[in-house]
Short mmCIF file of C-alpha atoms in Angstrom, two decimals:
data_model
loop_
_atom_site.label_atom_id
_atom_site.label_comp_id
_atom_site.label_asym_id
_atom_site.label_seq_id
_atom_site.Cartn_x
_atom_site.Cartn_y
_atom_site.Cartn_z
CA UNK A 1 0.00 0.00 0.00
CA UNK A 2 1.37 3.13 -1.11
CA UNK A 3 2.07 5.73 2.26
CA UNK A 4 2.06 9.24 1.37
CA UNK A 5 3.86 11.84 2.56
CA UNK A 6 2.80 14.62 1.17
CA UNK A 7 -0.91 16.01 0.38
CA UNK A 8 -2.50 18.87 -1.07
CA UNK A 9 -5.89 19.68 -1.45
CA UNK A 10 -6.81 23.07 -2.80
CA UNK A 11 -9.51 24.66 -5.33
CA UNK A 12 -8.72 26.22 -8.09
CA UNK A 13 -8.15 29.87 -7.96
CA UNK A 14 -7.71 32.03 -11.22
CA UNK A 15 -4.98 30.22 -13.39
CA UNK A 16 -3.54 28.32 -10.89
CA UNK A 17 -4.68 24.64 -11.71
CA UNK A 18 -3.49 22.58 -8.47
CA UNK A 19 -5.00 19.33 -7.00
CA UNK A 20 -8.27 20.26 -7.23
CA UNK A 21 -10.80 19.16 -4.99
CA UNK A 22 -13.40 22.24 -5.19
CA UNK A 23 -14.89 23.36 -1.58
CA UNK A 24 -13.07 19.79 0.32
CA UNK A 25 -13.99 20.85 3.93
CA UNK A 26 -17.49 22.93 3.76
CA UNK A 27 -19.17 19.34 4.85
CA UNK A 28 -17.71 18.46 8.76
CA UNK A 29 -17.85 14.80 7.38
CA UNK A 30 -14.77 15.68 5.46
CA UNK A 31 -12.77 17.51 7.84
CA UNK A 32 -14.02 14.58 10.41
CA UNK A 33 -12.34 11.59 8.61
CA UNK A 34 -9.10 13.72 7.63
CA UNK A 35 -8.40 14.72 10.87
CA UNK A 36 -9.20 11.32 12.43
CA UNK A 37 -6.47 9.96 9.74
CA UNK A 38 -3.59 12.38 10.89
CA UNK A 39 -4.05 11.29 14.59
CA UNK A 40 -3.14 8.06 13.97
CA UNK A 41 -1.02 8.44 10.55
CA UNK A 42 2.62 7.91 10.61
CA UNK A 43 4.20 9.29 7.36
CA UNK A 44 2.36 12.51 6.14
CA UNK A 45 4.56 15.21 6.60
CA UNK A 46 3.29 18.14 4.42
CA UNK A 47 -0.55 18.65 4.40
CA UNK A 48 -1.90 21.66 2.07
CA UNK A 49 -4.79 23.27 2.27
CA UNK A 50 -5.16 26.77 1.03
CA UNK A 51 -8.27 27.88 -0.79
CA UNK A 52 -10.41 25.87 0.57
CA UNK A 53 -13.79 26.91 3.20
CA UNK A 54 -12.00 25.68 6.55
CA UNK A 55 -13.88 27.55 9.61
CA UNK A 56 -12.96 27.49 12.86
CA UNK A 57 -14.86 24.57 13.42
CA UNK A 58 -12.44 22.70 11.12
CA UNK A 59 -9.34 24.44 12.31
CA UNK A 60 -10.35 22.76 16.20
CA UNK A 61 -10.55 19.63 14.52
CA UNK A 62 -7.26 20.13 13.44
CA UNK A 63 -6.03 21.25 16.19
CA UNK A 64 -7.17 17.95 18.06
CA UNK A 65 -4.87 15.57 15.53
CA UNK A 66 -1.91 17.81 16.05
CA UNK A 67 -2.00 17.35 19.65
CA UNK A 68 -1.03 13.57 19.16
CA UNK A 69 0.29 13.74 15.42
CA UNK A 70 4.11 13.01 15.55
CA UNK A 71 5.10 13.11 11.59
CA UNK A 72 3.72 16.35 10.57
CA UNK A 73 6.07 18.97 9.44
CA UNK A 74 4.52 21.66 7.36
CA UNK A 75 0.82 22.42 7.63
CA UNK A 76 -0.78 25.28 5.23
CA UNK A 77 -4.07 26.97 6.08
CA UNK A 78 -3.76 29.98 3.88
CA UNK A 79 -6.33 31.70 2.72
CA UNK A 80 -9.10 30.18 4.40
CA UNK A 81 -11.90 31.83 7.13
CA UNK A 82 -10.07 31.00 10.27
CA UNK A 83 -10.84 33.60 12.41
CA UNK A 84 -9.06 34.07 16.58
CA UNK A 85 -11.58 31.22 17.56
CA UNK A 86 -9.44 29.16 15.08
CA UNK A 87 -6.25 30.05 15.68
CA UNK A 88 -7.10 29.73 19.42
CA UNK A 89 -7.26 25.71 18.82
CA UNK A 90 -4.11 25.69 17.13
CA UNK A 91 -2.03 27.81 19.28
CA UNK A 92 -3.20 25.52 21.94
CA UNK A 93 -2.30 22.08 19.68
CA UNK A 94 1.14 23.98 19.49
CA UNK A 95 1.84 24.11 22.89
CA UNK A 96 1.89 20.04 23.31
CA UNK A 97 3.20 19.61 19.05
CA UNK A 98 6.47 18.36 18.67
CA UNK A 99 7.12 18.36 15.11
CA UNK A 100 5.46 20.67 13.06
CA UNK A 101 8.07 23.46 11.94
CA UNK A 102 6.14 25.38 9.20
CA UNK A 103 2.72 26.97 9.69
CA UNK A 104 1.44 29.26 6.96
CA UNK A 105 -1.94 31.17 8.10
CA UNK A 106 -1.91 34.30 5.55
CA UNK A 107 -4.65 35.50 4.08
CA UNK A 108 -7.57 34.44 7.35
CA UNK A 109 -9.62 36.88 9.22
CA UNK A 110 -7.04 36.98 12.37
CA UNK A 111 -6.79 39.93 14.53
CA UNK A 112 -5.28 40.60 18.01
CA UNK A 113 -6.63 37.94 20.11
CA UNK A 114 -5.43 35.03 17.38
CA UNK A 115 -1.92 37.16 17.34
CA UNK A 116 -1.55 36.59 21.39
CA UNK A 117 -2.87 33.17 21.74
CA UNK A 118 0.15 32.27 18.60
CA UNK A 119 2.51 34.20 21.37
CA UNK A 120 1.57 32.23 24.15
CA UNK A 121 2.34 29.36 22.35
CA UNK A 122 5.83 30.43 20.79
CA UNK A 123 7.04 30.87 24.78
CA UNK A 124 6.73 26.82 25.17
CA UNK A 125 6.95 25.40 21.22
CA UNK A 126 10.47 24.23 20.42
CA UNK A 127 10.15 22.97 16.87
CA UNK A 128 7.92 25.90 15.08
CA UNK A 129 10.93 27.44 12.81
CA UNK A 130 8.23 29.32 10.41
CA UNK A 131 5.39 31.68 10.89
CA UNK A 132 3.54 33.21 8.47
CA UNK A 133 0.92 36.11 8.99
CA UNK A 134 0.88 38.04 7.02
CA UNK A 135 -2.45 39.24 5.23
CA UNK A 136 -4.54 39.38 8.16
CA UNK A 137 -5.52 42.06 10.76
CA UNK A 138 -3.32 42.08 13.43
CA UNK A 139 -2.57 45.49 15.08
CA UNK A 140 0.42 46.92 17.55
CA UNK A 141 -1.43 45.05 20.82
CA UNK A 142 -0.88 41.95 18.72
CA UNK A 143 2.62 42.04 17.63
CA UNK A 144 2.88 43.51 21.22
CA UNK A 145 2.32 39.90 22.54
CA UNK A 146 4.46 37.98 19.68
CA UNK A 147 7.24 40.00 20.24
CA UNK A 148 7.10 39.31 24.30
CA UNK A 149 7.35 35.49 22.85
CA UNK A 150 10.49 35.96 20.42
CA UNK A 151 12.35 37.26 24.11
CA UNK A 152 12.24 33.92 25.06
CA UNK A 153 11.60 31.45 22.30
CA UNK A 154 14.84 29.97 20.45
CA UNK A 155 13.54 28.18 17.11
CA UNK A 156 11.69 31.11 15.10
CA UNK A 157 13.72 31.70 12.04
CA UNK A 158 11.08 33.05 9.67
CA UNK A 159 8.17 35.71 10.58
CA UNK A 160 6.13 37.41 8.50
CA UNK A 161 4.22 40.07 9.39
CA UNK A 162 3.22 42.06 6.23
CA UNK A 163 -0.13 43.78 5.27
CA UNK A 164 -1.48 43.86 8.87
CA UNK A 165 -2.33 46.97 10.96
CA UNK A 166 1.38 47.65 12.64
CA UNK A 167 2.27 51.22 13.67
CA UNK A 168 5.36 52.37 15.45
CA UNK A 169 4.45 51.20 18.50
CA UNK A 170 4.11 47.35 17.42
CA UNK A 171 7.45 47.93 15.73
CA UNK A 172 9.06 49.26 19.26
CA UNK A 173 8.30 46.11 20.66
CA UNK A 174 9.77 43.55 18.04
CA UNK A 175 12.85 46.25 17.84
CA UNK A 176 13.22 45.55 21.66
CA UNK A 177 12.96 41.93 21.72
CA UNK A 178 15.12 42.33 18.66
CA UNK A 179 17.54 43.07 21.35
CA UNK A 180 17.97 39.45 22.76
CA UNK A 181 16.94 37.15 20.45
CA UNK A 182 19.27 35.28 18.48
CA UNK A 183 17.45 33.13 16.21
CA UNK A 184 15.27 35.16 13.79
CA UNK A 185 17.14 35.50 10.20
CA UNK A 186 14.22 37.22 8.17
CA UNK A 187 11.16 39.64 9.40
CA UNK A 188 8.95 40.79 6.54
CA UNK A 189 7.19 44.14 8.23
CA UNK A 190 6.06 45.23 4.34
CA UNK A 191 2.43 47.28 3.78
CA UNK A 192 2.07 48.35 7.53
CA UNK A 193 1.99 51.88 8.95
CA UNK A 194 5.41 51.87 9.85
CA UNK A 195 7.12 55.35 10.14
CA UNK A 196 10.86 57.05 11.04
CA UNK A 197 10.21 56.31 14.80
CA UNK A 198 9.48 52.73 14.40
CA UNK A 199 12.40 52.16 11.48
CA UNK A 200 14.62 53.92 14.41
CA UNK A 201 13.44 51.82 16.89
CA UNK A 202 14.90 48.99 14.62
CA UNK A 203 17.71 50.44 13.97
CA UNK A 204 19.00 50.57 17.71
CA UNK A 205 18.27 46.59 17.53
CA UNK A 206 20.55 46.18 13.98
CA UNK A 207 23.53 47.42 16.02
CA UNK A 208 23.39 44.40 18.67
CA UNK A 209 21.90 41.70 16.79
CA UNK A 210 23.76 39.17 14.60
CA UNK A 211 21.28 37.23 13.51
CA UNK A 212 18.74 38.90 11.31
CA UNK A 213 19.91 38.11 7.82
CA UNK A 214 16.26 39.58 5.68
CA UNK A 215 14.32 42.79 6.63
CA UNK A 216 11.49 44.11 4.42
CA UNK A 217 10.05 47.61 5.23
CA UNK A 218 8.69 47.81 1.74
CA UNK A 219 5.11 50.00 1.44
CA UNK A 220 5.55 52.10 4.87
CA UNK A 221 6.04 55.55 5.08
CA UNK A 222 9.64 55.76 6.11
CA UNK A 223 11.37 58.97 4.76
CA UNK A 224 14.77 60.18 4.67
CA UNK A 225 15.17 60.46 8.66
CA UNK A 226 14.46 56.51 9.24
CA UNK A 227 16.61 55.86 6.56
CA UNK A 228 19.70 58.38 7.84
CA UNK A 229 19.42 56.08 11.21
CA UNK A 230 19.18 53.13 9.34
CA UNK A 231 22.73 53.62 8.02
CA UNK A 232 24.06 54.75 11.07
CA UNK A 233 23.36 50.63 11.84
CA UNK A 234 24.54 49.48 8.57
CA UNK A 235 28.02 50.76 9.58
CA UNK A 236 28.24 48.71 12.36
CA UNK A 237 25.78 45.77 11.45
CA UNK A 238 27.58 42.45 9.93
CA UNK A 239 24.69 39.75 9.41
CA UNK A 240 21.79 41.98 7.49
CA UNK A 241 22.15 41.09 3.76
CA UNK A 242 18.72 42.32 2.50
CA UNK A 243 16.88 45.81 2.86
CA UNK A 244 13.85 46.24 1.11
CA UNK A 245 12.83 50.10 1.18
CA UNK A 246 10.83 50.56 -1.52
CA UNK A 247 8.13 52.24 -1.78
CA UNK A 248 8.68 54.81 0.05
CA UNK A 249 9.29 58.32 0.66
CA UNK A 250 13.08 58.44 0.58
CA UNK A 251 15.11 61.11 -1.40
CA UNK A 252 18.79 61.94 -2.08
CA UNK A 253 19.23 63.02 1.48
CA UNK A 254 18.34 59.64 2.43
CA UNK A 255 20.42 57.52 -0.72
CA UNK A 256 23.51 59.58 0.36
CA UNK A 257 23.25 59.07 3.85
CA UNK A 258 23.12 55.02 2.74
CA UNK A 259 26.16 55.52 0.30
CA UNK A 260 28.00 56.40 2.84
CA UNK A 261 27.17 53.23 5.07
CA UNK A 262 27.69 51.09 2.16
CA UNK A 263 31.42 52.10 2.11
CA UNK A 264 32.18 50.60 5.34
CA UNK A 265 29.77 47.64 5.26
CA UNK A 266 30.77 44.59 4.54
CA UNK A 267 27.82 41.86 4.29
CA UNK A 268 24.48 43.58 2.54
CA UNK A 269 24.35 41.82 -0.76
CA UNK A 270 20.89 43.70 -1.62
CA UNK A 271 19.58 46.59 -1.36
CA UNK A 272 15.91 47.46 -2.87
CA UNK A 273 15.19 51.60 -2.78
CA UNK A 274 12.71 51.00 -5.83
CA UNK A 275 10.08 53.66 -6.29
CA UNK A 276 11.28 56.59 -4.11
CA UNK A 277 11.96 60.09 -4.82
CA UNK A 278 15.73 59.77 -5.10
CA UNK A 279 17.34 62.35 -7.53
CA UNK A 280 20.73 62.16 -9.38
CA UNK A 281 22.82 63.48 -6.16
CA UNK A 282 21.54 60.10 -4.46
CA UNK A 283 22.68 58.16 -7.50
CA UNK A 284 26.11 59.28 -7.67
CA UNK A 285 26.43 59.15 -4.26
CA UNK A 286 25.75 55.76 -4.66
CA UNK A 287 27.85 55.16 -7.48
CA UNK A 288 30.87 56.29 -5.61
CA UNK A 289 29.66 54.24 -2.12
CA UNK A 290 29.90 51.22 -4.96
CA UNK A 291 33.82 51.77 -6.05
CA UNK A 292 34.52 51.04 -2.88
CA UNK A 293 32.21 48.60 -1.89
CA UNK A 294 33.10 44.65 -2.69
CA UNK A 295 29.45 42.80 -0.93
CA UNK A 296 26.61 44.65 -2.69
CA UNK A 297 25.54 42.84 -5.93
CA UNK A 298 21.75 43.65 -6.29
CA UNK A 299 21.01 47.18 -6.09
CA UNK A 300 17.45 48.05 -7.16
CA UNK A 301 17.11 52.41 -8.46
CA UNK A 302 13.83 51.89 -10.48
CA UNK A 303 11.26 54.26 -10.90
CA UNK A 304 12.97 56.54 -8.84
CA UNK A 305 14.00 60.54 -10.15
CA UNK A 306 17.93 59.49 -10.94
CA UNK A 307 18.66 62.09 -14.06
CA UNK A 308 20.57 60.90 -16.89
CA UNK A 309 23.96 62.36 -15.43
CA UNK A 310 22.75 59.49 -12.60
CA UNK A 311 21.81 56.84 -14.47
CA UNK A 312 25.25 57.50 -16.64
CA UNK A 313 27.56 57.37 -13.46
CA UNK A 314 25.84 54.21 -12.34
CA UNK A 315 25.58 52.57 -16.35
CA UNK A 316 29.91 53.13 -15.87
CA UNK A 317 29.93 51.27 -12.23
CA UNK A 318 28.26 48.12 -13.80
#
């Protein structure tokens, strides 16, 4: 008999033509005999199920097999109606889980009370090494509570965050716990509300940590003085190889103040300023920052106001 390890079961959305088994869970019958299955199965590891109509009263269900499920590695529930009821189950099931390292919950109906019941469970899970939420509704008071969790938990490499409701003051909070954890490698803050006193918040935490590899601040409205402190960091951070800063209000004032970080760091590999309001001054600042500079291979200027004595400088650096 063949054993699987791996199953997926999602609709069909747009063009995407996947295992299709249109609206799987809407009947409890379904959800019953799956679940039932995974409490007892011993070589399932990855179990997708994005796009399909799981409530909350599915997601407990869930929740139940994971409890006693010991093969389980990577569970998706993107894009689904799981509301904090939902989430409530599973941060629960994670508390007593000792195997499940990926957990993918974009795109739900989570908000605050989902965001601190997750937390609870990140200060006692030891295998979770993946998080994502991002596409939901989760404000400062949640990220509040996760970031209380990443003080103390050790196996989070991966959290993302993006298109939720966080303002400076959630970001003051992960920036502080920032401080002492040594395990996160990539934080993906993108389409928040995110301004210079949060991004300097964060920047105090890039001068002590060494392990965040990937930050994304993409979509925020971080302007030249965020930026200005950001490179004050970059000259003394050595484990950040990707910024993402696009989209956002940052002008030559802010690309020269990066130049001249980039001439003393030594590990960012990428840098995205895409769609800001940096003139040719920023450019050739750049361009010079880049003679000098022997890490940076991926620089991303477009759509910004470079001239064509800026784009020239930088056309003779490549």
């Amino acid at each position: 008999m063949t054993q699987l390890s791996s199953l997926r079961l999602t609709t069909k959305l747009n063009n995407h033509q996947e295992t299709t088994v249109p609206n799987a869970f809407d009947k409890p019958t379904a959800i019953c005999l799956l679940t039932n299955d995974l409490k007892v199965n011993k070589t399932l590891t990855k179990l997708e199920l994005r796009w399909n109509q799981i409530s909350d009263r599915g997601v407990e269900a869930l929740a139940e097999a994971l409890k006693v499920n010991n093969t389980l590695t990577q569970l998706d529930l993107a894009d689904n109606q799981i509301s904090d009821r939902g989430v409530e189950a599973l941060a629960e099931a994670l508390k007593v889980n000792k195997t499940l390292t990926k957990l993918d919950l974009r795109c739900n109906q989570i908000f605050d009370r989902g965001g601190e019941a997750l937390a609870e469970a990140l200060k006692v899970n030891k295998t979770l090494t993946k998080l994502d939420l991002s596409i939901n509704q989760i404000s400062d008071r949640g990220v509040e509570a996760v970031a209380e969790a990443l003080k103390v938990n050790d196996t989070l490499t991966k959290l993302d965050l993006s298109i939720n409701q966080i303002s400076d003051r959630g970001v003051e909070a992960l920036a502080e716990a920032l401080k002492v954890n040594d395990t996160l490698a990539k934080l993906d803050l993108s389409i928040n509300q995110i301004s210079d006193r949060g991004v300097e918040a964060l920047t105090e935490a890039l001068k002590v940590n060494d392990t965040l590899a990937k930050l994304d601040l993409s979509i925020n409205q971080i302007s030249d003085r965020g930026v200005e402190a950001l490179a004050e960091a970059l000259k003394v951070n050595n484990t950040l190889i990707q910024l993402h800063l696009g989209w956002n209000q940052i002008s030559a004032r802010g690309g020269e103040a990066l130049a001249e970080a980039l001439k003393v760091n030594k590990t960012l590999t990428q840098l995205d300023l895409e769609n800001n309001q940096i003139t040719a001054g920023g450019g050739e600042a750049l361009t010079e920052a880049l003679k000098v500079n022997d890490t940076l291979t991926q620089l991303d200027l477009a759509d910004n106001q470079i001239s064509a004595r800026g784009g020239e400088a930088l056309r003779e650096w490549v």
